Short mmCIF file of C-alpha atoms and ligand atoms in Angstrom, two decimals:
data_model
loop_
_atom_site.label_atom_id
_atom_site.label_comp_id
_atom_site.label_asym_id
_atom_site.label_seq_id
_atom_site.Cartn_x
_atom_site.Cartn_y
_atom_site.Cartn_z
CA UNK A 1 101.41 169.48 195.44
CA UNK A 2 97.86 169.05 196.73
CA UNK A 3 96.64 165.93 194.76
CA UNK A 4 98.72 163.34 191.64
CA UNK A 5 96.27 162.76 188.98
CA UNK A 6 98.11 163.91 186.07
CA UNK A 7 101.06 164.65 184.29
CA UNK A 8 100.76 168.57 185.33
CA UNK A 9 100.10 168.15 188.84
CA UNK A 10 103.90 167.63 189.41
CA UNK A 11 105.44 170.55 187.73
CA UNK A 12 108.58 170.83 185.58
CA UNK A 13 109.87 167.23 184.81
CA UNK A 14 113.58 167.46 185.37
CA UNK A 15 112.91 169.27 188.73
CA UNK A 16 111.04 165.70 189.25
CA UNK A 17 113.60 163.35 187.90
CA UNK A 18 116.29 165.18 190.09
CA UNK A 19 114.45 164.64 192.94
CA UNK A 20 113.91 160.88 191.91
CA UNK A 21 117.55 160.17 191.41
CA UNK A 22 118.25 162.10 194.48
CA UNK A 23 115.80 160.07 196.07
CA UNK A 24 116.65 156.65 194.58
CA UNK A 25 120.13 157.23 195.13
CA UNK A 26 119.30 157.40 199.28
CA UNK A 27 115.28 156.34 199.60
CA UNK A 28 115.15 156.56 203.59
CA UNK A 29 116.62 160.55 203.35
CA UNK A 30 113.16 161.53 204.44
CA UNK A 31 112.14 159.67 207.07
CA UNK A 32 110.74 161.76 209.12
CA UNK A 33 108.90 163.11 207.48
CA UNK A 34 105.36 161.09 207.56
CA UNK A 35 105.86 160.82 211.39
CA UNK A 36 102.21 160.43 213.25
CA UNK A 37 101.41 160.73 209.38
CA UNK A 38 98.41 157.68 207.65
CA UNK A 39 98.29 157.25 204.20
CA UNK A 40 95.00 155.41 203.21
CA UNK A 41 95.36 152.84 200.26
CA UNK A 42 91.67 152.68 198.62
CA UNK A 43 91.95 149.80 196.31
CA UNK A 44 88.58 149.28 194.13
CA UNK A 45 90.55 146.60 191.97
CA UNK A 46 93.27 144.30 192.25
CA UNK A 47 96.84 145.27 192.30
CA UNK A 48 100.27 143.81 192.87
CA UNK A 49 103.10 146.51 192.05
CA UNK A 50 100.99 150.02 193.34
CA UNK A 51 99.89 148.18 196.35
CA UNK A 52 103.70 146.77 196.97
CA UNK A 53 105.51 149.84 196.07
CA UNK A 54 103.29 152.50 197.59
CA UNK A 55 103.17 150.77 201.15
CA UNK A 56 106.94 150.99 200.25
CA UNK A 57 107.15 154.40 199.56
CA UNK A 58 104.96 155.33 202.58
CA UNK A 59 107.16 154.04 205.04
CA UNK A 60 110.51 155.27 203.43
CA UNK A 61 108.94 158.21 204.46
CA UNK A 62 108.09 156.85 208.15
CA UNK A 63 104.22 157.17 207.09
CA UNK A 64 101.82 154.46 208.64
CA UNK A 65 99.43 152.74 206.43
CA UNK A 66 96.29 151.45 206.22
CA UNK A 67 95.37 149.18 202.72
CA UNK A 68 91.57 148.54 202.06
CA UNK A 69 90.18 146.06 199.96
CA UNK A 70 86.59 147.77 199.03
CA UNK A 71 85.39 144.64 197.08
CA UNK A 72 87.07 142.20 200.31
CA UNK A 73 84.77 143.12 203.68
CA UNK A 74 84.12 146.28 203.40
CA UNK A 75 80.01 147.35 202.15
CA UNK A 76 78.98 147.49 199.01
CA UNK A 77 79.09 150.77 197.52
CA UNK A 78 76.68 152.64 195.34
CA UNK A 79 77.75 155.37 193.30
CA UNK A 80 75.33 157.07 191.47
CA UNK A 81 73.22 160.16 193.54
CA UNK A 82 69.54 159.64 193.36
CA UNK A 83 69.51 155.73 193.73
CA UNK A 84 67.04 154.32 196.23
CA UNK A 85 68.93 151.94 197.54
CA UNK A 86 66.54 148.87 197.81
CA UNK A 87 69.42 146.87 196.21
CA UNK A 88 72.66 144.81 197.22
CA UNK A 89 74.67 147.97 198.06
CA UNK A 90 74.16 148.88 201.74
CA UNK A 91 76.52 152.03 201.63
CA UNK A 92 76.73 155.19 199.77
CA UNK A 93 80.27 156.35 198.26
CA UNK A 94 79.21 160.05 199.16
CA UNK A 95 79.08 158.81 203.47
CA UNK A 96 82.02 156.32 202.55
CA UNK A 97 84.40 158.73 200.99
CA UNK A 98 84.23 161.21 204.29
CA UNK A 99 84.84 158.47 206.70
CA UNK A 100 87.36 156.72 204.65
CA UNK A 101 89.05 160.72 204.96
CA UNK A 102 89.02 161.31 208.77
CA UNK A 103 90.80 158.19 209.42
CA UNK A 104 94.06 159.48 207.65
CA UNK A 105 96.59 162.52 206.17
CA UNK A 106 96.54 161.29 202.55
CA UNK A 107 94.07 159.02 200.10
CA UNK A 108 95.30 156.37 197.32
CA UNK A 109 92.94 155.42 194.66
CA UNK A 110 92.44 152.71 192.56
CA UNK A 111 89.15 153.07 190.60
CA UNK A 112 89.81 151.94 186.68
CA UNK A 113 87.15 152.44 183.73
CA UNK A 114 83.99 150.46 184.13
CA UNK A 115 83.00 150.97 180.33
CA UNK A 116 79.15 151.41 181.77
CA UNK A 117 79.46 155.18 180.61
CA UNK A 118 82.37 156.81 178.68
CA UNK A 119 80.95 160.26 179.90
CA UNK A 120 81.74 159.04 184.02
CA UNK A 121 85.14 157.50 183.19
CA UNK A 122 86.40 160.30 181.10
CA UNK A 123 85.03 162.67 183.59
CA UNK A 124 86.74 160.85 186.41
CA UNK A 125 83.63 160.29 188.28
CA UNK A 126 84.91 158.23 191.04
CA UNK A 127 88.16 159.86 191.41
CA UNK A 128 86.69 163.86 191.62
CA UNK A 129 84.46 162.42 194.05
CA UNK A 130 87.42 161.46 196.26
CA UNK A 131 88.84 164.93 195.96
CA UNK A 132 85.57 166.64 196.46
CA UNK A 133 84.92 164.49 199.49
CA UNK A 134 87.40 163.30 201.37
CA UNK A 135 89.00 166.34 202.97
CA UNK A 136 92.41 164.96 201.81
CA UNK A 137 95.14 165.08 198.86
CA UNK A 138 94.60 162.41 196.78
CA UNK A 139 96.49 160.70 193.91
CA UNK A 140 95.71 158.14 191.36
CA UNK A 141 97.11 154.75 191.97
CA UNK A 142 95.54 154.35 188.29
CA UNK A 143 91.85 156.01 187.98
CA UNK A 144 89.44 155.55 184.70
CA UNK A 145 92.07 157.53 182.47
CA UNK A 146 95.67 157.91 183.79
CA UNK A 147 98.13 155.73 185.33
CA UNK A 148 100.70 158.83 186.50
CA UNK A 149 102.11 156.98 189.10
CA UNK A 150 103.39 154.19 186.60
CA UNK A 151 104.25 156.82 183.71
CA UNK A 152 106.38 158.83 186.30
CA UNK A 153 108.20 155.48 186.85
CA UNK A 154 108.06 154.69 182.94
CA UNK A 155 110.25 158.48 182.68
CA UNK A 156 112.53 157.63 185.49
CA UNK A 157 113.47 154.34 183.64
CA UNK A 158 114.12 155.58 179.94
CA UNK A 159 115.83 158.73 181.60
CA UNK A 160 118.63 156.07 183.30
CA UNK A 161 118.82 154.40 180.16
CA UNK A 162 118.89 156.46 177.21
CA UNK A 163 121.83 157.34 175.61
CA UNK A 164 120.63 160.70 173.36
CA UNK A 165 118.71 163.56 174.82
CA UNK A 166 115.24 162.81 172.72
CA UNK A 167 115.55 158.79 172.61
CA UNK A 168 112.66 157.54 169.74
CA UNK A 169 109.73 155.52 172.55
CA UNK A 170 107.54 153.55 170.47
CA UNK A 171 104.17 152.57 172.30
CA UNK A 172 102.90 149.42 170.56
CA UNK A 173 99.64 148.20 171.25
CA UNK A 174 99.47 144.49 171.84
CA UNK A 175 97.04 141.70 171.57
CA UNK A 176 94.85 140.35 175.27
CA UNK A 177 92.09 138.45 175.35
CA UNK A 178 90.11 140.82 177.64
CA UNK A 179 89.12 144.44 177.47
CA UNK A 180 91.77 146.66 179.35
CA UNK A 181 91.06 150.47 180.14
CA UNK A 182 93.04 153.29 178.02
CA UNK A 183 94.55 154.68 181.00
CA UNK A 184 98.16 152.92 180.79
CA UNK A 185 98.52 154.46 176.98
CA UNK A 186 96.71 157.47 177.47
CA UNK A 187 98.77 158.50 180.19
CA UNK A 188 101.90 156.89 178.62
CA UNK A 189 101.22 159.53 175.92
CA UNK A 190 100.97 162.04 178.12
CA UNK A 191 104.16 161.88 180.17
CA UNK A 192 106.67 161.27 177.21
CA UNK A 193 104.82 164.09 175.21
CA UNK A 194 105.59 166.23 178.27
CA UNK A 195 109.09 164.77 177.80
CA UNK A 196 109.55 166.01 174.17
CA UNK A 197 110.66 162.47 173.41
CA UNK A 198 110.46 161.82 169.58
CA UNK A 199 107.15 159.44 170.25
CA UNK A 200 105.62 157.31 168.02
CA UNK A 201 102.10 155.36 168.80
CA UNK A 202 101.23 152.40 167.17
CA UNK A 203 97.87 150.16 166.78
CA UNK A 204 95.44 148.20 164.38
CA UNK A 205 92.59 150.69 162.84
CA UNK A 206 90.08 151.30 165.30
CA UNK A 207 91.84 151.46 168.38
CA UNK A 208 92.28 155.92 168.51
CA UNK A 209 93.07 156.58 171.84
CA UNK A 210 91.53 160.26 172.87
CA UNK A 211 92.96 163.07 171.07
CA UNK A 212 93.81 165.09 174.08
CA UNK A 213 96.07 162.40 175.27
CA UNK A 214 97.79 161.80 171.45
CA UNK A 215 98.94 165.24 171.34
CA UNK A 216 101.59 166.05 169.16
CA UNK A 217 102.93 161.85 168.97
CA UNK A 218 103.06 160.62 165.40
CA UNK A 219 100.46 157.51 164.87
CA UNK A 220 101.65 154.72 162.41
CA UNK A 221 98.99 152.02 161.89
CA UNK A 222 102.32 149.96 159.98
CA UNK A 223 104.11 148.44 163.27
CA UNK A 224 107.37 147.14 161.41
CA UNK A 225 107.59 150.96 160.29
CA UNK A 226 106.86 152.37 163.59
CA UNK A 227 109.50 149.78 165.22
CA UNK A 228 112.38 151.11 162.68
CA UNK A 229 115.08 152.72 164.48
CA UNK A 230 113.32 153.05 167.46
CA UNK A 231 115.28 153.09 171.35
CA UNK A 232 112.68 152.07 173.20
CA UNK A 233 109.20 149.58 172.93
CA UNK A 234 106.31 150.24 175.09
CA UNK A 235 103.67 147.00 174.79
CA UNK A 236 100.63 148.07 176.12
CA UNK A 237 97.08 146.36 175.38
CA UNK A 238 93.86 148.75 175.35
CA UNK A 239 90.28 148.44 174.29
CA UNK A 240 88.91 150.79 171.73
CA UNK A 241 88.01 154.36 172.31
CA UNK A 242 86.08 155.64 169.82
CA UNK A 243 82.54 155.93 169.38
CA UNK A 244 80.26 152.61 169.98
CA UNK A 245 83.22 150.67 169.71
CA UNK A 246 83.98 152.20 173.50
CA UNK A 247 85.56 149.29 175.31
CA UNK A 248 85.39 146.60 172.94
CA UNK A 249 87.98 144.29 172.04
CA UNK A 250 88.44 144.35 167.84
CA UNK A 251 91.19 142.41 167.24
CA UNK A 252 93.62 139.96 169.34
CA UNK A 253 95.71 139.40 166.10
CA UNK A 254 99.15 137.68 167.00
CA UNK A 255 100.86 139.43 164.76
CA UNK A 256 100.82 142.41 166.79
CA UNK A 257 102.75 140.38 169.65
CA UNK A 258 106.31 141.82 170.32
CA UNK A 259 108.76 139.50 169.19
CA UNK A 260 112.25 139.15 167.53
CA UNK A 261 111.10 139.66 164.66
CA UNK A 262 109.98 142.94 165.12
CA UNK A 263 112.41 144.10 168.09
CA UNK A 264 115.40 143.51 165.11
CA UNK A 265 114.11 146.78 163.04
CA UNK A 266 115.00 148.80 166.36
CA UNK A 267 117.71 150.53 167.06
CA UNK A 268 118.53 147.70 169.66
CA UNK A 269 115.86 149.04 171.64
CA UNK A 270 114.97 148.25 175.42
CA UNK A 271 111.63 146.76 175.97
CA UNK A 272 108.85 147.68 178.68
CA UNK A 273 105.92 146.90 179.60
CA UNK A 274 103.61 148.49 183.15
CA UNK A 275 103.07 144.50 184.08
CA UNK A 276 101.09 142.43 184.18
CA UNK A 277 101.85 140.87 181.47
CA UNK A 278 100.49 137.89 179.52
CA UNK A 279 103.06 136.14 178.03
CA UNK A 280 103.02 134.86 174.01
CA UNK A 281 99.95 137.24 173.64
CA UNK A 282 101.67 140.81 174.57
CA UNK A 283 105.08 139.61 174.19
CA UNK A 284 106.98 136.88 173.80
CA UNK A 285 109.10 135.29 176.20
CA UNK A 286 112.50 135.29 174.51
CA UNK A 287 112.27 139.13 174.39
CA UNK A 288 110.67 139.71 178.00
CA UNK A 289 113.74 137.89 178.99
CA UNK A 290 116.36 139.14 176.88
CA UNK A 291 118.99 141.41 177.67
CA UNK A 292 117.13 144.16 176.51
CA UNK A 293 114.44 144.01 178.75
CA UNK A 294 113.28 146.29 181.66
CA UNK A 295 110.59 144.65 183.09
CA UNK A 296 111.86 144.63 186.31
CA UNK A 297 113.48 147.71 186.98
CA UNK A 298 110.57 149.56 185.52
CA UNK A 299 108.40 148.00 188.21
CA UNK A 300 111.15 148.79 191.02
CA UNK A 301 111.10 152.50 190.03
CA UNK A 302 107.14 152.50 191.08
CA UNK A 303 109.01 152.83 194.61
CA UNK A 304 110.85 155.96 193.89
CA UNK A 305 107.89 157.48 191.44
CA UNK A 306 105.48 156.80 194.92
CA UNK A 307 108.17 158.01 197.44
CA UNK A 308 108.60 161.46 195.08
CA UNK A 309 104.88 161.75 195.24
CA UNK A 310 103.74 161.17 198.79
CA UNK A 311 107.16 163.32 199.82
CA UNK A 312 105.45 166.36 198.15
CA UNK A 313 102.07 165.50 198.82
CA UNK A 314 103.58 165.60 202.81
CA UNK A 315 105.27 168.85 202.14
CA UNK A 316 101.70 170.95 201.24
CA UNK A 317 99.82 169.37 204.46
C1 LIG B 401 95.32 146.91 184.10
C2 LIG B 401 95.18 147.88 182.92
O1 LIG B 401 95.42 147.49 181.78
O2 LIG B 401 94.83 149.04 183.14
C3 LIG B 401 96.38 147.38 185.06
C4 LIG B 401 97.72 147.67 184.49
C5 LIG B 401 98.65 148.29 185.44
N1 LIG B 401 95.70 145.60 183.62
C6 LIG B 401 94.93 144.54 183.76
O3 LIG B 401 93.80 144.63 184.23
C7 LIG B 401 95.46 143.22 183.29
N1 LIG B 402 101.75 148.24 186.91
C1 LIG B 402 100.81 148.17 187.87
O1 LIG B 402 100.17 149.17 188.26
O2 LIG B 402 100.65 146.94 188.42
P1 LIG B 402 99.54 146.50 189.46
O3 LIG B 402 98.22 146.51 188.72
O4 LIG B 402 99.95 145.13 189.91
O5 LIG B 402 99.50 147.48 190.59
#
């Protein structure tokens, strides 16, 4: 594999989930591996879970690693070509990127949607500019429209827990009181309808995610319909897509907030959610807590989705 941005870049999934059982089942198999290897952890925005479980992940595989902060000491960056840069940006991305790549084997990035310009976040501005410049395989530790790292994880977790070969995965969309990129949902989308799962999105009007990512999924804008008989909930918040409306926030209506009320039209269905979370606006907290939920183990599986990755990303060096 020579860069993790999407869904395709790793290949037939139960080849993948294999090797993240496998994997999960005895996480320090390849340890060797990474020797004398550096993986370099470019974080543009904040980050509990991918920067936890990917330092994780790197030294299961006996990787060293070095974590950088861009908006905590490091310069300024500018992004955009052209720019004479008479401003508060002392560094260029396009000297950054390059030096940032002969320090190490393998580049992280975090670089979300900065709703300035649909065009450069669908395009994946920042992130292409990492593989164009670095010199090294990179993956997404959640660019401007995919999360793959977290939607590998998301797989691995229904996968241990469903009980039928094409389980019904509801994604809900879910009231927050700031706009929050697409790229949780869209690539949500993309990994179960990869999956063949029997998929079902839901949301108010107005919030279409991208076509290319809705695929085949059936979209219900009735969320007590969508919830019936489904075996798993997926609470994500997003902003809207379409049109103008491109990262705006058009409703934060409560009633959209998972709760008992709607998890008891499912099929006694597991609930998860990519944390963070805000309580009482995404979810409640009798149904974060319940039995049902898989919170937690979701957000341990980033380890194994990270270890699966960097392990191939070692193998093509
Ligand atoms: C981010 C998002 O919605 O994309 C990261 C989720 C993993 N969430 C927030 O910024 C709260
Ligand atoms: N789920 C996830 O990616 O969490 P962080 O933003 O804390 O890394």
């Amino acid at each position: 594999m020579k860069n993790f941005t999407c869904v395709n870049d790793i290949g037939n999934l139960d080849v993948a989930i294999k090797e993240a059982l496998e994997i999960k089942a005895d996480r320090y198999r390849y340890d060797t591996l990474g020797k004398n290897k550096t993986a370099m952890l470019v974080f543009f925005n904040s980050s509990l879970r991918t920067r936890l479980s990917t330092q994780k992940a790197a030294l299961n595989l006996g990787m060293n690693v070095i974590v950088l902060d861009i908006n905590q000491g490091a310069w300024k960056l500018e992004t955009e070509r052209g720019v004479i840069m008479d401003g508060d940006r002392p560094e260029h991305i396009l000297e950054a990127i390059p030096v940032m790549g002969s320090y190490c084997d393998i580049i992280g990035v975090r670089s979300f949607a900065r709703f300035e310009n649909k065009a450069d976040d669908y395009n994946e501005v920042i992130l292409n500019q990492f593989i164009r410049h670095s010199g090294r395989p990179v993956f997404s530790m959640e660019a401007a429209t995919r999360h793959p790292l977290q939607s590998f994880a998301d797989l691995i977790t229904i996968e241990e827990h469903k009980t039928v070969k094409r389980p019904k995965v509801v994604l809900t969309w879910a009231p927050h009181p700031k706009a929050l990129p697409q790229a949780v949902p869209n690539s949500f989308a993309e990994w179960m309808n990869a999956a063949e799962y029997d998929f079902v999105i839901t949301h108010p009007e107005g919030y279409e995610l991208d076509p290319s990512f809705v695929g085949n999924a059936h979209v219900e804008y009735d969320q007590m319909k969508a919830f019936e008989g489904a075996d798993f909930i997926y609470a994500k918040n997003w902003s809207a897509y379409t049109g103008d409306n491109y990262g705006k926030v058009l409703s934060t209506d409560r009633n959209w907030t998972v709760s008992e009320r709607q998890m008891a039209v499912t099929n006694n269905a597991y609930f998860m959610h990519c944390l963070p979370v805000r309580r009482n606006m995404i979810v409640t907290d009798d149904v974060i807590e319940g039995p049902r939920s898989l919170v937690i183990p979701e957000a341990a599986n980033r380890e194994i989705s990270a270890t699966v990755v960097l392990k191939r990303l070692l193998e093509s060096l």
